[in-house]
Amino acid sequence: MWIVIIGAGVAGCVMARRLALLDGVEVTCLERVTRDDHSEAGTGLNVGPNAVKALRAVDPELTDAITRASFSWRNWRISLTDGTVLFDLPLSDVAEGPGWRIRWSELYRVLREAAGSRVAYGCEIMALGRDATDPRKTSVAWRQNGKEFRLDGIDLLIACDGRYSSVRRAISGDVPVRQVGVAISRVLVPDTSNGLIDDYEQWFNGPNRLLAFRVPPDHIYIACAFPIVPEADIPSELKTPEALRAAYTPPHGPPGAQAKWLIDTVCANVAETHWARMQEHDVLYGATDCNVLYLGDSAHGMVPTLGQGATQAIEDAANAAALIARCYKDGERDAASWLTGIEALRRERMRFVMEFSLAATDTMLAGSDPVKGTKHKTEAPFRQKLSRLYGDIGPLLERT
Ligand SMILES: Cc1cc2nc3c(=O)[nH]c(=O)nc-3n(C[C@H](O)[C@H](O)[C@H](O)COP(=O)(O)OP(=O)(O)OC[C@H]3O[C@@H](n4cnc5c(N)ncnc54)[C@H](O)[C@@H]3O)c2cc1C
């Protein structure tokens, strides 16, 4: 049986490693970048406790390797930029264990090392589509090191090629995107804060939000966010040091010590800062007429507010790998029935995660009041939803 995975990012590496353990299954993972290119160097990730729990259920060894490359995410604090604390939550109140704080490049390095020889790097996909003889199967042609390769009769094609998935576009059509009207930046800097910044924190000045946390070895990840007109580009005049200083400086008095360090650091690193707009796209786990599975960002696009992008890519892969392994060992070799099972396991969960992430963005929208919006986050209904977010990884993994 042939399984081909496109993309050795978060979901792709977890899948390649688990599926290669199945006797009689040939797994190939085709990755576009070269072996040592773990390039998302400008980003730190906070990965939720739900991903740690889900991955531990299927791959404790890989979970431990990521833990060794991370700092624990144990606390979430929200303040105003003048230093007034609005929300201070130990994650142990809402989760069974901590999450991870890690550099994106480090997460990729650990995952790709763990996926080992199943990943072929530097692959350019030349053609991809339904197989000529069996329309439920697929064919892929690619070029690597100047040579051309082709595989026909693929029993299961798994798209793990991220938010601009060319597999999803080729098989299931264009993916409409919804802009929410928030600009977001990212920059990774050496830690010169003298202990001011450590675990995950956010600071508001009106709807303008700073976010920062420390990642190994000794860096701080900073993300700025502010409202923009939905569907419009981010105005270049809002990305200047002067505009950013004005956006985060409180109106009545100086910033607190943490916000002051962050504002100075953000303004000094404008040239290295990457900008994006918060957006969403609809959930789709499988093609209807052929055996193509979508996982991670290719299956769903959510706003990054609750740090659930990579987190859900891991949760997706852990669930999909567990379901495929169980079916395969029980003699159920029909990939179409696996797709139905994965869809049933994941669709409602993903709707909940996307809706919750969008609802939690309320304090970043134009005209919002962060004090009122954050007060609501200290109340029982929000905490209950957080417990569900961080704990409810699905019945299959709970039994594993
Ligand atoms: C600025 C920023 C901050 C973020 N912060 C967080 C956070 O704090 N917490 C969190 O959980 N998530 C966060 N995310 C989201 C998270 O990074 C993604 O959701 C996650 O990486 C998705 O995993 P994936 O496996 O679906 O795809 P990816 O990890 O994006 O991997 C896709 C892989 O496919 C490869 N690929 C793409 N096209 C092809 C092709 N045609 N052929 C072969 N290979 C291909 C790519 O090179 C890549 O290796 C953030 C994202 C951004 C942009």
Coordinates of C-alpha atoms and ligand atoms in Angstrom, one line a residue:
M1 CA 0.0 0.0 0.0
W2 CA 1.3 3.5 -1.0
I3 CA 0.9 6.6 1.1
V4 CA 2.3 9.9 -0.1
I5 CA 2.5 12.9 2.1
I6 CA 3.1 16.4 0.6
G7 CA 5.0 18.7 3.0
A8 CA 7.3 17.9 5.9
G9 CA 6.1 20.6 8.3
V10 CA 4.3 20.1 11.5
A11 CA 1.5 17.6 10.5
G12 CA 3.6 16.0 7.7
C13 CA 6.5 14.9 9.9
V14 CA 4.2 13.5 12.6
M15 CA 2.3 11.5 10.0
A16 CA 5.4 10.2 8.1
R17 CA 6.9 8.9 11.4
R18 CA 3.8 7.1 12.6
L19 CA 2.6 5.7 9.3
A20 CA 6.0 4.3 8.4
L21 CA 5.6 1.9 11.4
L22 CA 2.7 0.0 9.7
D23 CA 3.9 -3.3 8.1
G24 CA 3.3 -3.3 4.4
V25 CA 2.8 0.4 4.0
E26 CA 5.3 2.4 1.9
V27 CA 5.4 6.0 3.0
T28 CA 7.1 8.9 1.1
C29 CA 6.9 12.5 2.3
L30 CA 7.8 15.0 -0.4
E31 CA 9.1 18.4 0.9
R32 CA 9.8 21.5 -1.2
V33 CA 12.7 23.0 0.8
T34 CA 16.2 21.5 1.2
R35 CA 17.2 19.3 4.1
D36 CA 18.7 22.1 6.3
D37 CA 16.2 24.8 5.5
H38 CA 14.1 25.2 8.7
S39 CA 13.6 28.8 7.6
E40 CA 10.8 30.2 9.7
A41 CA 13.5 31.7 11.9
G42 CA 11.7 34.9 12.8
T43 CA 8.9 33.2 14.7
G44 CA 8.3 31.7 18.1
L45 CA 5.3 29.5 18.7
N46 CA 3.3 28.8 21.8
V47 CA 1.9 25.4 21.4
G48 CA -1.2 24.5 23.5
P49 CA -1.3 21.8 26.1
N50 CA -3.8 19.9 23.9
A51 CA -1.1 19.3 21.3
V52 CA 1.3 18.0 24.0
K53 CA -1.4 15.6 25.3
A54 CA -2.5 14.5 21.8
L55 CA 1.1 13.8 20.6
R56 CA 2.0 12.0 23.8
A57 CA -0.9 9.6 23.2
V58 CA 0.6 8.4 19.9
D59 CA 4.3 9.3 20.1
P60 CA 5.8 9.8 23.6
E61 CA 9.4 9.8 22.3
L62 CA 8.8 12.6 19.9
T63 CA 6.8 14.5 22.6
D64 CA 9.9 14.3 24.9
A65 CA 12.2 15.5 22.1
I66 CA 10.1 18.6 21.5
T67 CA 9.8 19.2 25.3
R68 CA 13.7 19.1 25.5
A69 CA 13.9 21.8 22.8
S70 CA 11.2 24.1 24.4
F71 CA 10.4 26.1 27.5
S72 CA 7.2 25.2 29.3
W73 CA 4.2 27.4 28.7
R74 CA 2.6 27.5 32.2
N75 CA 1.0 30.9 32.5
W76 CA -1.0 33.5 30.5
R77 CA -1.2 37.1 31.7
I78 CA -3.0 40.0 30.1
S79 CA -2.2 43.6 31.1
L80 CA -2.6 47.2 29.8
T81 CA 0.6 48.8 28.5
D82 CA 0.6 51.0 31.6
G83 CA 1.2 47.8 33.7
T84 CA -2.3 47.2 35.1
V85 CA -2.9 43.5 35.2
L86 CA -6.3 42.3 33.9
F87 CA -6.0 38.5 33.7
D88 CA -3.5 36.2 35.2
L89 CA -4.1 32.5 34.6
P90 CA -1.9 29.5 35.6
L91 CA -2.6 27.0 32.8
S92 CA -2.8 24.3 35.4
D93 CA -6.3 25.8 36.2
V94 CA -7.5 24.8 32.8
A95 CA -5.2 22.1 31.4
E96 CA -3.7 18.8 32.6
G97 CA -0.1 20.0 31.8
P98 CA 1.9 22.8 30.3
G99 CA 2.2 23.8 26.6
W100 CA 5.5 24.5 24.8
R101 CA 7.3 27.8 23.9
I102 CA 9.7 27.1 21.0
R103 CA 11.3 28.6 18.0
W104 CA 9.5 27.6 14.8
S105 CA 12.9 26.6 13.2
E106 CA 13.7 24.4 16.2
L107 CA 10.3 22.7 16.1
Y108 CA 10.9 21.9 12.4
R109 CA 14.4 20.7 13.1
V110 CA 13.2 18.2 15.8
L111 CA 10.3 17.0 13.7
R112 CA 12.3 16.5 10.6
E113 CA 15.1 14.7 12.4
A114 CA 12.4 12.4 13.9
A115 CA 10.8 11.8 10.5
G116 CA 14.2 10.7 9.2
S117 CA 14.6 9.0 5.8
R118 CA 10.9 9.0 4.9
V119 CA 11.2 12.7 3.9
A120 CA 12.6 13.5 0.4
Y121 CA 13.8 17.1 0.4
G122 CA 14.1 19.6 -2.4
C123 CA 11.2 18.1 -4.3
E124 CA 9.3 20.2 -6.8
I125 CA 5.8 18.8 -7.6
M126 CA 5.4 18.8 -11.4
A127 CA 1.9 17.3 -11.6
L128 CA -0.7 15.9 -9.2
G129 CA -4.2 14.5 -9.8
R130 CA -6.6 11.5 -10.0
D131 CA -5.1 8.3 -11.2
A132 CA -6.0 7.4 -14.8
T133 CA -7.0 3.8 -14.1
D134 CA -8.6 4.1 -10.6
P135 CA -10.2 7.5 -9.9
R136 CA -10.1 7.1 -6.1
K137 CA -6.3 6.8 -6.3
T138 CA -3.9 9.5 -7.2
S139 CA -0.7 10.2 -9.2
V140 CA 2.2 12.5 -8.4
A141 CA 5.1 13.6 -10.5
W142 CA 8.0 15.5 -9.1
R143 CA 11.6 16.6 -9.7
Q144 CA 14.4 16.2 -7.3
N145 CA 18.1 17.0 -7.9
G146 CA 17.4 17.4 -11.6
K147 CA 15.8 14.0 -11.9
E148 CA 12.1 13.3 -12.6
F149 CA 10.0 10.8 -10.6
R150 CA 6.4 9.6 -10.8
L151 CA 4.2 7.5 -8.6
D152 CA 0.8 6.2 -9.9
G153 CA -1.8 4.2 -8.0
I154 CA -1.3 6.1 -4.7
D155 CA -3.7 4.6 -2.2
L156 CA -3.8 7.7 0.1
L157 CA -2.4 11.2 -0.6
I158 CA -2.1 13.4 2.5
A159 CA -1.8 17.1 2.0
C160 CA 0.3 18.6 4.8
D161 CA 1.5 21.5 2.6
G162 CA 0.3 24.4 4.8
R163 CA -2.0 27.4 4.5
Y164 CA -1.5 27.9 0.7
S165 CA -2.0 24.2 0.0
S166 CA -1.5 23.6 -3.7
V167 CA -2.8 20.0 -3.2
R168 CA -6.1 21.3 -1.9
R169 CA -6.4 23.8 -4.7
A170 CA -5.6 21.1 -7.4
I171 CA -8.0 18.5 -6.0
S172 CA -10.8 20.4 -4.3
G173 CA -10.6 23.9 -5.9
D174 CA -9.9 27.4 -4.6
V175 CA -10.1 28.1 -0.9
P176 CA -11.9 31.4 -0.1
V177 CA -10.3 33.4 2.6
R178 CA -12.0 35.7 5.1
Q179 CA -10.0 38.7 6.5
V180 CA -10.9 39.7 10.0
G181 CA -9.4 43.2 10.0
V182 CA -6.3 42.8 12.2
A183 CA -2.7 43.3 11.2
I184 CA -0.2 41.1 13.0
S185 CA 3.6 41.3 13.0
R186 CA 6.4 38.9 14.2
V187 CA 10.0 39.4 15.2
L188 CA 12.5 37.3 17.2
V189 CA 15.1 39.2 19.1
P190 CA 17.9 38.3 21.6
D191 CA 16.8 38.6 25.1
T192 CA 18.1 41.9 26.6
S193 CA 15.1 42.3 28.9
N194 CA 16.9 41.3 32.1
G195 CA 14.1 39.0 33.1
L196 CA 11.2 41.4 32.3
I197 CA 9.8 39.0 29.7
D198 CA 9.4 35.2 30.2
D199 CA 6.2 33.3 30.0
Y200 CA 3.3 34.1 27.6
E201 CA 1.9 37.6 28.1
Q202 CA -0.2 40.2 26.2
W203 CA -0.4 44.0 26.7
F204 CA -3.2 46.2 25.4
N205 CA -3.5 49.9 24.6
G206 CA -7.1 50.2 23.3
P207 CA -7.4 47.4 20.7
N208 CA -3.6 47.6 19.9
R209 CA -1.9 44.5 21.4
L210 CA 1.6 43.4 22.1
L211 CA 2.4 39.8 22.8
A212 CA 5.7 38.3 23.9
F213 CA 7.4 35.3 25.4
R214 CA 10.9 33.9 25.8
V215 CA 12.0 30.9 23.8
P216 CA 15.2 28.8 23.9
P217 CA 18.0 29.3 23.7
D218 CA 17.8 33.0 24.8
H219 CA 15.4 34.9 22.5
I220 CA 12.2 36.8 22.8
Y221 CA 9.4 36.5 20.3
I222 CA 7.3 39.7 19.9
A223 CA 4.1 40.1 17.9
C224 CA 2.3 43.4 17.5
A225 CA -1.3 43.6 16.4
F226 CA -3.7 46.4 15.6
P227 CA -7.0 46.8 13.7
I228 CA -7.1 47.6 10.0
V229 CA -9.9 47.9 7.5
P230 CA -10.9 44.3 6.6
E231 CA -9.8 43.3 3.1
A232 CA -7.4 46.3 2.9
D233 CA -3.6 46.1 2.8
I234 CA -1.8 47.1 6.0
P235 CA -1.0 50.8 5.5
S236 CA 2.8 51.3 5.3
E237 CA 2.6 54.3 7.5
L238 CA 1.4 52.1 10.4
K239 CA 4.5 49.9 10.2
T240 CA 7.0 52.8 11.1
P241 CA 8.7 53.1 14.5
E242 CA 6.8 56.4 15.2
A243 CA 3.4 54.8 14.5
L244 CA 4.2 51.7 16.5
R245 CA 5.4 53.8 19.5
A246 CA 2.2 55.8 19.3
A247 CA 0.0 52.7 19.1
Y248 CA 1.3 51.1 22.3
T249 CA 2.1 54.2 24.5
P250 CA -0.7 54.7 27.0
P251 CA -2.5 58.0 26.7
H252 CA -2.3 59.1 30.3
G253 CA 1.2 58.4 31.6
P254 CA 4.3 56.3 30.8
P255 CA 4.3 52.7 29.8
G256 CA 5.1 50.0 32.4
A257 CA 8.6 48.6 32.5
Q258 CA 7.7 45.5 30.3
A259 CA 5.8 47.6 27.7
K260 CA 8.6 50.2 27.6
W261 CA 11.2 47.5 26.8
L262 CA 8.8 46.0 24.2
I263 CA 8.0 49.3 22.5
D264 CA 11.7 50.3 22.3
T265 CA 12.6 46.8 21.0
V266 CA 9.8 46.7 18.4
C267 CA 10.8 50.2 17.2
A268 CA 14.5 49.2 16.9
N269 CA 13.7 46.1 14.9
V270 CA 11.2 47.4 12.3
A271 CA 13.5 46.3 9.4
E272 CA 13.4 42.7 10.6
T273 CA 9.7 42.6 11.3
H274 CA 7.4 40.4 9.1
W275 CA 3.7 41.5 8.7
A276 CA 0.6 39.5 7.9
R277 CA -3.2 39.9 8.1
M278 CA -5.3 37.7 10.3
Q279 CA -7.5 35.5 8.2
E280 CA -9.6 32.3 8.2
H281 CA -10.5 29.7 5.7
D282 CA -13.1 26.9 5.8
V283 CA -12.6 23.4 7.1
L284 CA -12.2 20.5 4.7
Y285 CA -10.6 17.2 5.8
G286 CA -11.0 15.1 2.6
A287 CA -11.8 15.2 -1.1
T288 CA -15.2 13.7 -1.8
D289 CA -14.3 11.6 -4.9
C290 CA -10.8 10.4 -4.3
N291 CA -8.5 9.4 -1.4
V292 CA -6.9 12.7 -0.5
L293 CA -6.7 13.8 3.2
Y294 CA -6.1 17.4 4.3
L295 CA -4.4 18.0 7.6
G296 CA -3.2 21.1 9.5
D297 CA -3.4 24.4 7.7
S298 CA -4.4 22.8 4.5
A299 CA -7.5 21.5 6.2
H300 CA -8.4 24.7 8.1
G301 CA -7.2 28.3 8.5
M302 CA -7.8 30.0 11.8
V303 CA -6.9 33.3 13.4
P304 CA -3.8 32.9 15.6
T305 CA -5.3 34.5 18.7
L306 CA -5.3 31.3 20.9
G307 CA -2.1 29.9 19.4
Q308 CA -3.9 26.9 17.8
G309 CA -2.4 26.7 14.3
A310 CA 0.5 24.4 14.9
T311 CA -1.3 23.0 17.9
Q312 CA -4.2 21.8 15.8
A313 CA -1.8 20.5 13.1
I314 CA -0.4 18.2 15.8
E315 CA -3.8 17.3 17.1
D316 CA -5.0 16.5 13.5
A317 CA -2.0 14.4 12.8
A318 CA -2.1 12.5 16.1
N319 CA -5.8 11.7 15.6
A320 CA -5.4 10.7 11.9
A321 CA -2.3 8.6 12.6
A322 CA -4.1 6.8 15.4
L323 CA -7.3 6.1 13.4
I324 CA -5.3 4.9 10.3
A325 CA -3.1 2.6 12.5
R326 CA -6.2 1.1 14.3
C327 CA -8.1 0.5 11.0
Y328 CA -5.0 -0.9 9.3
K329 CA -4.3 -3.3 12.1
D330 CA -8.0 -4.4 12.2
G331 CA -7.7 -5.3 8.5
E332 CA -9.7 -2.2 7.2
R333 CA -7.6 -1.3 4.2
D334 CA -10.1 1.0 2.4
A335 CA -8.6 4.5 2.5
A336 CA -12.0 6.0 1.7
S337 CA -13.4 4.7 5.0
W338 CA -10.4 6.2 6.9
L339 CA -11.2 9.6 5.4
T340 CA -14.8 9.3 6.7
G341 CA -13.6 8.3 10.1
I342 CA -11.1 11.2 10.4
E343 CA -13.7 13.7 9.2
A344 CA -16.1 12.4 11.9
L345 CA -13.4 12.7 14.6
R346 CA -12.2 16.2 13.7
R347 CA -14.9 18.4 12.0
E348 CA -16.9 19.5 15.1
R349 CA -13.8 19.9 17.2
M350 CA -12.2 22.1 14.5
R351 CA -15.4 24.3 14.2
F352 CA -15.2 24.8 18.0
V353 CA -11.5 25.7 17.9
M354 CA -12.0 28.2 15.0
E355 CA -15.1 29.8 16.5
F356 CA -13.5 30.1 19.9
S357 CA -10.2 31.6 18.4
L358 CA -12.3 34.2 16.4
A359 CA -14.4 35.1 19.5
A360 CA -11.3 35.6 21.6
T361 CA -10.1 38.1 19.0
D362 CA -12.8 40.5 20.2
T363 CA -10.4 42.8 22.1
M364 CA -8.3 43.4 18.9
L365 CA -11.1 44.6 16.7
A366 CA -11.5 48.3 15.9
G367 CA -13.3 50.2 18.7
S368 CA -13.1 47.4 21.2
D369 CA -12.6 47.9 24.9
P370 CA -9.8 45.5 26.2
V371 CA -10.7 46.1 29.9
K372 CA -14.3 44.9 29.3
G373 CA -13.3 42.2 26.9
T374 CA -10.6 40.8 29.1
K375 CA -12.9 40.9 32.2
H376 CA -15.2 38.5 30.3
K377 CA -12.2 36.2 29.9
T378 CA -11.9 35.9 33.7
E379 CA -15.4 34.5 34.0
A380 CA -16.5 30.9 34.2
P381 CA -17.9 30.4 30.6
F382 CA -14.6 31.4 29.0
R383 CA -12.6 29.3 31.4
Q384 CA -14.8 26.3 30.7
K385 CA -14.2 26.7 27.0
L386 CA -10.4 26.9 27.6
S387 CA -10.6 23.7 29.6
R388 CA -12.4 22.1 26.6
L389 CA -9.8 23.6 24.2
Y390 CA -6.8 22.3 26.1
G391 CA -8.3 18.9 27.2
D392 CA -10.7 17.6 24.6
I393 CA -8.4 15.9 22.1
G394 CA -10.9 13.3 20.9
P395 CA -12.2 10.0 22.1
L396 CA -9.8 7.9 20.1
L397 CA -6.7 9.5 21.7
E398 CA -8.3 9.5 25.1
R399 CA -8.5 5.7 24.9
T400 CA -4.9 5.3 23.6
Ligands
LIG1 C1 3.6 34.5 12.4 C2 2.9 33.2 12.8 C3 2.8 32.9 14.1 C4 2.2 31.7 14.5 N1 2.2 31.4 15.8 C5 1.6 30.2 16.2 C6 1.6 29.9 17.6 O1 2.1 30.6 18.5 N2 1.0 28.7 17.9 C7 0.5 27.8 17.0 O2 0.1 26.8 17.4 N3 0.6 28.2 15.7 C8 1.1 29.3 15.3 N4 1.1 29.6 13.9 C9 0.5 28.7 12.9 C10 1.4 27.5 12.6 O3 2.7 27.9 12.3 C11 0.8 26.8 11.5 O4 -0.6 26.6 11.8 C12 1.4 25.4 11.4 O5 2.8 25.5 11.0 C13 0.7 24.6 10.4 O6 1.3 23.3 10.3 P1 1.1 22.5 8.9 O7 1.8 21.2 9.2 O8 -0.3 22.5 8.5 O9 1.9 23.3 7.8 P2 3.4 23.9 7.9 O10 4.0 23.7 9.2 O11 3.2 25.2 7.3 O12 4.2 22.9 6.9 C14 3.9 22.9 5.5 C15 5.1 22.3 4.8 O13 4.8 22.0 3.5 C16 5.8 22.4 2.6 N5 5.3 22.7 1.3 C17 4.4 23.7 1.0 N6 4.1 23.6 -0.3 C18 4.7 22.5 -0.8 C19 4.8 21.9 -2.1 N7 4.1 22.3 -3.1 N8 5.5 20.7 -2.2 C20 6.2 20.2 -1.1 N9 6.2 20.8 0.1 C21 5.4 21.9 0.3 C22 6.4 23.6 3.3 O14 7.7 23.8 2.9 C23 6.3 23.1 4.8 O15 7.5 22.4 5.2 C24 1.7 30.8 13.5 C25 1.8 31.1 12.2 C26 2.4 32.3 11.8 C27 2.5 32.7 10.3

